PDB file of C-alpha atoms in Angstrom:
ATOM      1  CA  UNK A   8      75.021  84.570  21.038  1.00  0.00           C
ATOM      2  CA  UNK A   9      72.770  81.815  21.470  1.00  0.00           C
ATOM      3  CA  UNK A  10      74.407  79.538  24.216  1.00  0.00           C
ATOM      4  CA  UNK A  11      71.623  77.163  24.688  1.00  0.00           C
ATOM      5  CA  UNK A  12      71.597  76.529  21.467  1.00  0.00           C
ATOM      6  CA  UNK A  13      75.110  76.378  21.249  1.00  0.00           C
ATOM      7  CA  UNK A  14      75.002  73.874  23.857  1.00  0.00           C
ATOM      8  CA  UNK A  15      72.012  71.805  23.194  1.00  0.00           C
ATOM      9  CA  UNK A  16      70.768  72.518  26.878  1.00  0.00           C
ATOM     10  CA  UNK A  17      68.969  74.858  29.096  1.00  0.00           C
ATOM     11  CA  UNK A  18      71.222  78.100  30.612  1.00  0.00           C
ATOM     12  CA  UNK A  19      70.656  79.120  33.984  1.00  0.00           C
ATOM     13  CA  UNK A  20      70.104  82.838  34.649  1.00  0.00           C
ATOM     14  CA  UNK A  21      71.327  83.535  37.893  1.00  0.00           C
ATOM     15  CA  UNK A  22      69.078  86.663  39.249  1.00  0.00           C
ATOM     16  CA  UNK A  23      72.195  88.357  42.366  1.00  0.00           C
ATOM     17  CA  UNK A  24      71.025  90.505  44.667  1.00  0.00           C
ATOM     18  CA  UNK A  25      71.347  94.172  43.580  1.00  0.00           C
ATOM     19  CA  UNK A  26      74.079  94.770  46.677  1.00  0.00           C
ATOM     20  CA  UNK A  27      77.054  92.703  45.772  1.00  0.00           C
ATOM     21  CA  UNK A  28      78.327  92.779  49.350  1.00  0.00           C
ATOM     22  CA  UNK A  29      75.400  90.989  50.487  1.00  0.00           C
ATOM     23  CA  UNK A  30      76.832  87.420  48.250  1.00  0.00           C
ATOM     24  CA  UNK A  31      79.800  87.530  50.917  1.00  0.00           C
ATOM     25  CA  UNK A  32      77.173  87.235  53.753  1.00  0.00           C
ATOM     26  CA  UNK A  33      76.437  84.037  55.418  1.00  0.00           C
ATOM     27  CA  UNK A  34      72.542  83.983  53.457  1.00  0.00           C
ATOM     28  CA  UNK A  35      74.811  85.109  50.174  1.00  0.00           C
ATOM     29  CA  UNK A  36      76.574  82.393  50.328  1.00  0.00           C
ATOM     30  CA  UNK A  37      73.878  79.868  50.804  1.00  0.00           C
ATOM     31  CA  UNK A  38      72.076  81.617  47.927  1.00  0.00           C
ATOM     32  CA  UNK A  39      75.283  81.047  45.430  1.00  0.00           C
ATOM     33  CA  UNK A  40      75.434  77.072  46.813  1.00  0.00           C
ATOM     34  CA  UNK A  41      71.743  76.830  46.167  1.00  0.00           C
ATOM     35  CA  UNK A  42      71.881  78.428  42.373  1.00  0.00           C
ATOM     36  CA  UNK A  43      74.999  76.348  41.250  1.00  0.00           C
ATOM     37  CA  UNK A  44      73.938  72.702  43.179  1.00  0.00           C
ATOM     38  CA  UNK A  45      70.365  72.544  42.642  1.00  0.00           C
ATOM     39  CA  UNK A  46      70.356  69.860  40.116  1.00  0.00           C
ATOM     40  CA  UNK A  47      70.486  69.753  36.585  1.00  0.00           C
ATOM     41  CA  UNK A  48      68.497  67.663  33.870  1.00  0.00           C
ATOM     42  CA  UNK A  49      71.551  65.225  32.327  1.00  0.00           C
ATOM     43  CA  UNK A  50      72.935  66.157  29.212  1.00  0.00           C
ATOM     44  CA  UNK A  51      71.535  64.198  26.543  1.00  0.00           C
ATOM     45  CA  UNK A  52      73.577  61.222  25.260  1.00  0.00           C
ATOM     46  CA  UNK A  53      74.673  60.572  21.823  1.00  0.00           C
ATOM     47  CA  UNK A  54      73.215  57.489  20.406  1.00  0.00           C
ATOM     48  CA  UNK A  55      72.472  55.375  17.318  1.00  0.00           C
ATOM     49  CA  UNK A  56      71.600  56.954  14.148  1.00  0.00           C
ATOM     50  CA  UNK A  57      68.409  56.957  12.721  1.00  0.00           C
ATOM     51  CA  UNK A  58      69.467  55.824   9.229  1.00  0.00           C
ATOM     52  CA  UNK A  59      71.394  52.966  10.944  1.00  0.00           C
ATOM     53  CA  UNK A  60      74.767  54.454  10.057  1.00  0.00           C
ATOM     54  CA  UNK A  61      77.456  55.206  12.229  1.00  0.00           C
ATOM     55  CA  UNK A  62      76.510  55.992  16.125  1.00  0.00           C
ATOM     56  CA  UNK A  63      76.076  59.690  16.361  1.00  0.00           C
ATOM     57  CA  UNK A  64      79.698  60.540  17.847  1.00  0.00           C
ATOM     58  CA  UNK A  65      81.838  58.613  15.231  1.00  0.00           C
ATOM     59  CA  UNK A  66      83.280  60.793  12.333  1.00  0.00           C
ATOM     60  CA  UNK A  67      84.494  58.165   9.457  1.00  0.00           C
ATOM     61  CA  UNK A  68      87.515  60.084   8.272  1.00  0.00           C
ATOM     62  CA  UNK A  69      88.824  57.083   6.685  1.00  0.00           C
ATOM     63  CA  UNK A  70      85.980  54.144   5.837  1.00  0.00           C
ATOM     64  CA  UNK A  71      88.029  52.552   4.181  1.00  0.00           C
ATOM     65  CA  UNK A  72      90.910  49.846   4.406  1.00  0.00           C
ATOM     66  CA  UNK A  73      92.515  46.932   4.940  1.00  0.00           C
ATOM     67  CA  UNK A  74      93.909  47.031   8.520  1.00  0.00           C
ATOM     68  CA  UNK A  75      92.495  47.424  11.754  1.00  0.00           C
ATOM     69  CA  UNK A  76      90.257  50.797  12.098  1.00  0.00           C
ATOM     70  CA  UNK A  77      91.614  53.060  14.568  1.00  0.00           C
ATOM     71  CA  UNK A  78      89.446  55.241  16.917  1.00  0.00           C
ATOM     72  CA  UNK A  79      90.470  58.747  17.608  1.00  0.00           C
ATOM     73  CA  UNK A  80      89.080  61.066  20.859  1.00  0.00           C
ATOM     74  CA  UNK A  81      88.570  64.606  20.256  1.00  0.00           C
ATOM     75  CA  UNK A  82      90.766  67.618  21.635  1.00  0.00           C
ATOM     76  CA  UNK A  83      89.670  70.114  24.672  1.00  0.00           C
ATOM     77  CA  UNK A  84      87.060  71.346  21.392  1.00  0.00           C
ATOM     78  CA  UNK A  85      85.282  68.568  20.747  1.00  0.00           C
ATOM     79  CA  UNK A  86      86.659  68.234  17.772  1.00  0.00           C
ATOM     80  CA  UNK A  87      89.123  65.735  15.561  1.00  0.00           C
ATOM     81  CA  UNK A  88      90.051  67.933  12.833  1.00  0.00           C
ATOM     82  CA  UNK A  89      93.635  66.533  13.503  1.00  0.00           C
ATOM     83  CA  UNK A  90      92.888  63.494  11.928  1.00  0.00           C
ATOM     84  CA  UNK A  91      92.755  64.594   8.781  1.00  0.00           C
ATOM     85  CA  UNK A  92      96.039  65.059   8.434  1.00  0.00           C
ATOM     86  CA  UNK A  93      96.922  61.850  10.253  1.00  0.00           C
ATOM     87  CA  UNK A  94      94.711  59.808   8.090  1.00  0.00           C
ATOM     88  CA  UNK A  95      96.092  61.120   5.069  1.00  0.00           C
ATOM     89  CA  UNK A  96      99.882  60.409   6.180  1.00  0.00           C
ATOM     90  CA  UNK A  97      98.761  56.792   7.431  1.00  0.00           C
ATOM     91  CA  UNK A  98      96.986  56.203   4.266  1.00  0.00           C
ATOM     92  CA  UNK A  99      93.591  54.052   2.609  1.00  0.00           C
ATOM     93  CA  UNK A 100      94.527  50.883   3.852  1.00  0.00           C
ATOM     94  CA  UNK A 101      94.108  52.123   7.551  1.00  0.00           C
ATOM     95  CA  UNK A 102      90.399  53.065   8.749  1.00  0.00           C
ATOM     96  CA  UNK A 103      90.852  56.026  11.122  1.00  0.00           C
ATOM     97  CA  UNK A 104      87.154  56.702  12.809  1.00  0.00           C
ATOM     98  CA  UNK A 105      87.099  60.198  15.223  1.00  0.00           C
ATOM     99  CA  UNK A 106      85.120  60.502  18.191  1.00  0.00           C
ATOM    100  CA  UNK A 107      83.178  63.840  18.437  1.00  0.00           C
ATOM    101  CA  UNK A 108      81.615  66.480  20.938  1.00  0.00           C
ATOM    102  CA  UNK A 109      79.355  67.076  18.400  1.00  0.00           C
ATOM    103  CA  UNK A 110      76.657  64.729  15.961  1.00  0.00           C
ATOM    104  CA  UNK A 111      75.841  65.787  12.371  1.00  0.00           C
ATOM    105  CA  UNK A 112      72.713  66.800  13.739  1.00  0.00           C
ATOM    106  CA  UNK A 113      74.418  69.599  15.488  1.00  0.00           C
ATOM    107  CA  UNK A 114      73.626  68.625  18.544  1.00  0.00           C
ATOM    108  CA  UNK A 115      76.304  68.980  21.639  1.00  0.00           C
ATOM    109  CA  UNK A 116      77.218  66.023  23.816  1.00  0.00           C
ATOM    110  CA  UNK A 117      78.689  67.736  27.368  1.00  0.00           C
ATOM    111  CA  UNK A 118      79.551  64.915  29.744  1.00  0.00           C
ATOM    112  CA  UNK A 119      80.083  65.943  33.193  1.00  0.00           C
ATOM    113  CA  UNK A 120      83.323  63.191  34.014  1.00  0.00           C
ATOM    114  CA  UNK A 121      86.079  61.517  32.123  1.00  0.00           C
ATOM    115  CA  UNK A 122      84.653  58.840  32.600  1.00  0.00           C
ATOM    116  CA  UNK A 123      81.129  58.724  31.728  1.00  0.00           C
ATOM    117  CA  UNK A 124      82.780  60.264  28.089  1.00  0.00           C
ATOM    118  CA  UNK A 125      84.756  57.016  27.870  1.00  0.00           C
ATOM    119  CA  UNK A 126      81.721  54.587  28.605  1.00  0.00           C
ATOM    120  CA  UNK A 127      79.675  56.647  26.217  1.00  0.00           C
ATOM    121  CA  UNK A 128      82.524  56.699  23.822  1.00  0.00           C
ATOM    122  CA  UNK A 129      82.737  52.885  24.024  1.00  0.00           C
ATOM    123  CA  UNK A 130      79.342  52.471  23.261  1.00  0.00           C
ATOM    124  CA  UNK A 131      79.780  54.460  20.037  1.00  0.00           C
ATOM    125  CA  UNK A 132      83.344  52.254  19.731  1.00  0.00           C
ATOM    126  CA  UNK A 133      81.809  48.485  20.216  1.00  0.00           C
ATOM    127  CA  UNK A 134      78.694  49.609  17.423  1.00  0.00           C
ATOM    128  CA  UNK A 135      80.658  49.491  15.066  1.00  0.00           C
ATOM    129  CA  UNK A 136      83.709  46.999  16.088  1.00  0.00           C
ATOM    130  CA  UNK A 137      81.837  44.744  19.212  1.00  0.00           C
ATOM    131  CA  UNK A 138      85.191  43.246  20.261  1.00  0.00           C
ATOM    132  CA  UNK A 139      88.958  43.858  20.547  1.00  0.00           C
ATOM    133  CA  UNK A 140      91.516  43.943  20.018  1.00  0.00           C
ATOM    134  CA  UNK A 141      91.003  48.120  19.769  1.00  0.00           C
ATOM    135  CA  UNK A 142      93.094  50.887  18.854  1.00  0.00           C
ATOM    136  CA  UNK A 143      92.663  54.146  20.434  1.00  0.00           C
ATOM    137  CA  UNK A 144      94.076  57.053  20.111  1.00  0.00           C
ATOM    138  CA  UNK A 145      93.449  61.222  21.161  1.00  0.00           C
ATOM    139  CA  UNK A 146      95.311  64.482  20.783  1.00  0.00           C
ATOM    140  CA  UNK A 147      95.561  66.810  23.759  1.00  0.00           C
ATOM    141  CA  UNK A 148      92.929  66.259  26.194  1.00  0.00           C
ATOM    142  CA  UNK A 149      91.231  63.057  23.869  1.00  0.00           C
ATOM    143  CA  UNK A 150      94.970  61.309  25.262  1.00  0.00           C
ATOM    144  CA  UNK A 151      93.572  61.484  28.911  1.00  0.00           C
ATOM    145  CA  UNK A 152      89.756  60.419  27.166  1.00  0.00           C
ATOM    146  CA  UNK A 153      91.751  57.290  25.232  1.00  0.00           C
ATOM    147  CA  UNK A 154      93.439  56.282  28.353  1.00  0.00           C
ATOM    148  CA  UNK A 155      90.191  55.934  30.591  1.00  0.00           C
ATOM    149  CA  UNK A 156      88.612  54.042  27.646  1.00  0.00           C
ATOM    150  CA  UNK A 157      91.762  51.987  27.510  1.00  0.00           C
ATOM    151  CA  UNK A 158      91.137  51.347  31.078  1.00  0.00           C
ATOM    152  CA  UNK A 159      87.637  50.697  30.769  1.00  0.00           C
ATOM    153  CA  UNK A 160      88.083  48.529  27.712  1.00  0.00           C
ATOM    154  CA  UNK A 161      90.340  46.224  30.219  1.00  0.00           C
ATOM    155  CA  UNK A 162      87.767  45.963  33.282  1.00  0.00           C
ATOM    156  CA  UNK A 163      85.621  44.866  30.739  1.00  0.00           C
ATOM    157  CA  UNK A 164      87.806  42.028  29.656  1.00  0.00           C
ATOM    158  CA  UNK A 165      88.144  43.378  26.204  1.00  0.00           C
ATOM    159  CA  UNK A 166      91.985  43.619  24.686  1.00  0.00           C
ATOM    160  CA  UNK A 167      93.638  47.083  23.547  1.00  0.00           C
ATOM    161  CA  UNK A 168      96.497  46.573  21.260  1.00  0.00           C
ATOM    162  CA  UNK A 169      97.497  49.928  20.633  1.00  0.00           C
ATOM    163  CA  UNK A 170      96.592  53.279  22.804  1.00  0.00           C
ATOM    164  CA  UNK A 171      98.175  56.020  21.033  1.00  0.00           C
TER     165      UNK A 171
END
């Protein structure tokens, strides 16, 4: 399988020692903490479009509507397949916008914390609405994603009406 690919970044190769007694040793050990802290290049960031379209995280499942858009972070997955579904049930007059792992390009956004995902997520968020009041919303592990951008939304003086 092609995992860097997959990922959109560079995979370490980690080259053991042939005797794999020798990793519990005292130089083992500092040979594992070396390989897995040494530094890595950041994971790229999602960012505008080129076309000047939506930011490259935000999935429009719903453009459309009369009432206040509602943003939507993705499961464990990276996905927001779930709001298909949910759009549907809500129905046109309510925008429902998903925030993905992934762009159209393909390309994979891994953040390393909760909350650098929320600050990038509100980036994509305040493109396309610049001030509150916000609704936000996840599934599963996006819940924990919403709540942080809730959170960060607040520090930042902005209102959220509605975290779901």
């Amino acid at each position: 399988m092609d995992w860097q690919g997959l990922l959109g970044q560079p995979i370490r190769v980690f080259e053991a020692p042939h005797d794999r007694f020798s990793l519990l040793s005292a130089a083992g050990l500092a040979w594992v903490k070396e390989q897995v802290l040494t530094p890595r290049a950041p994971a790229p960031r999602p960012g505008p479009s080129h076309d000047g379209a939506l930011p490259s995280v935000l999935v429009p499942v719903n453009k459309n509507g009369t009432q206040r858009a509602s943003f939507w972070v993705h499961t464990l997955l990276g996905d927001v397949s779930y709001c298909l579904n949910m759009s549907r049930h809500l129905g046109i007059d309510y925008p429902v916008l998903g925030i993905e792992q992934f762009s159209m390009e393909g390309k994979v956004f891994l953040l390393p914390t909760i909350e650098e995902m929320a600050a990038c997520y509100i980036e994509a968020l305040r493109a396309v609405q610049p001030s509150g009041p916000y609704v936000i919303g996840g599934y599963s592990f996006g819940g924990t994603v919403a709540y942080e951008m809730a959170y960060q939304l607040g520090q930042l003086g902005e209102e959220v009406s509605d975290l779901l």
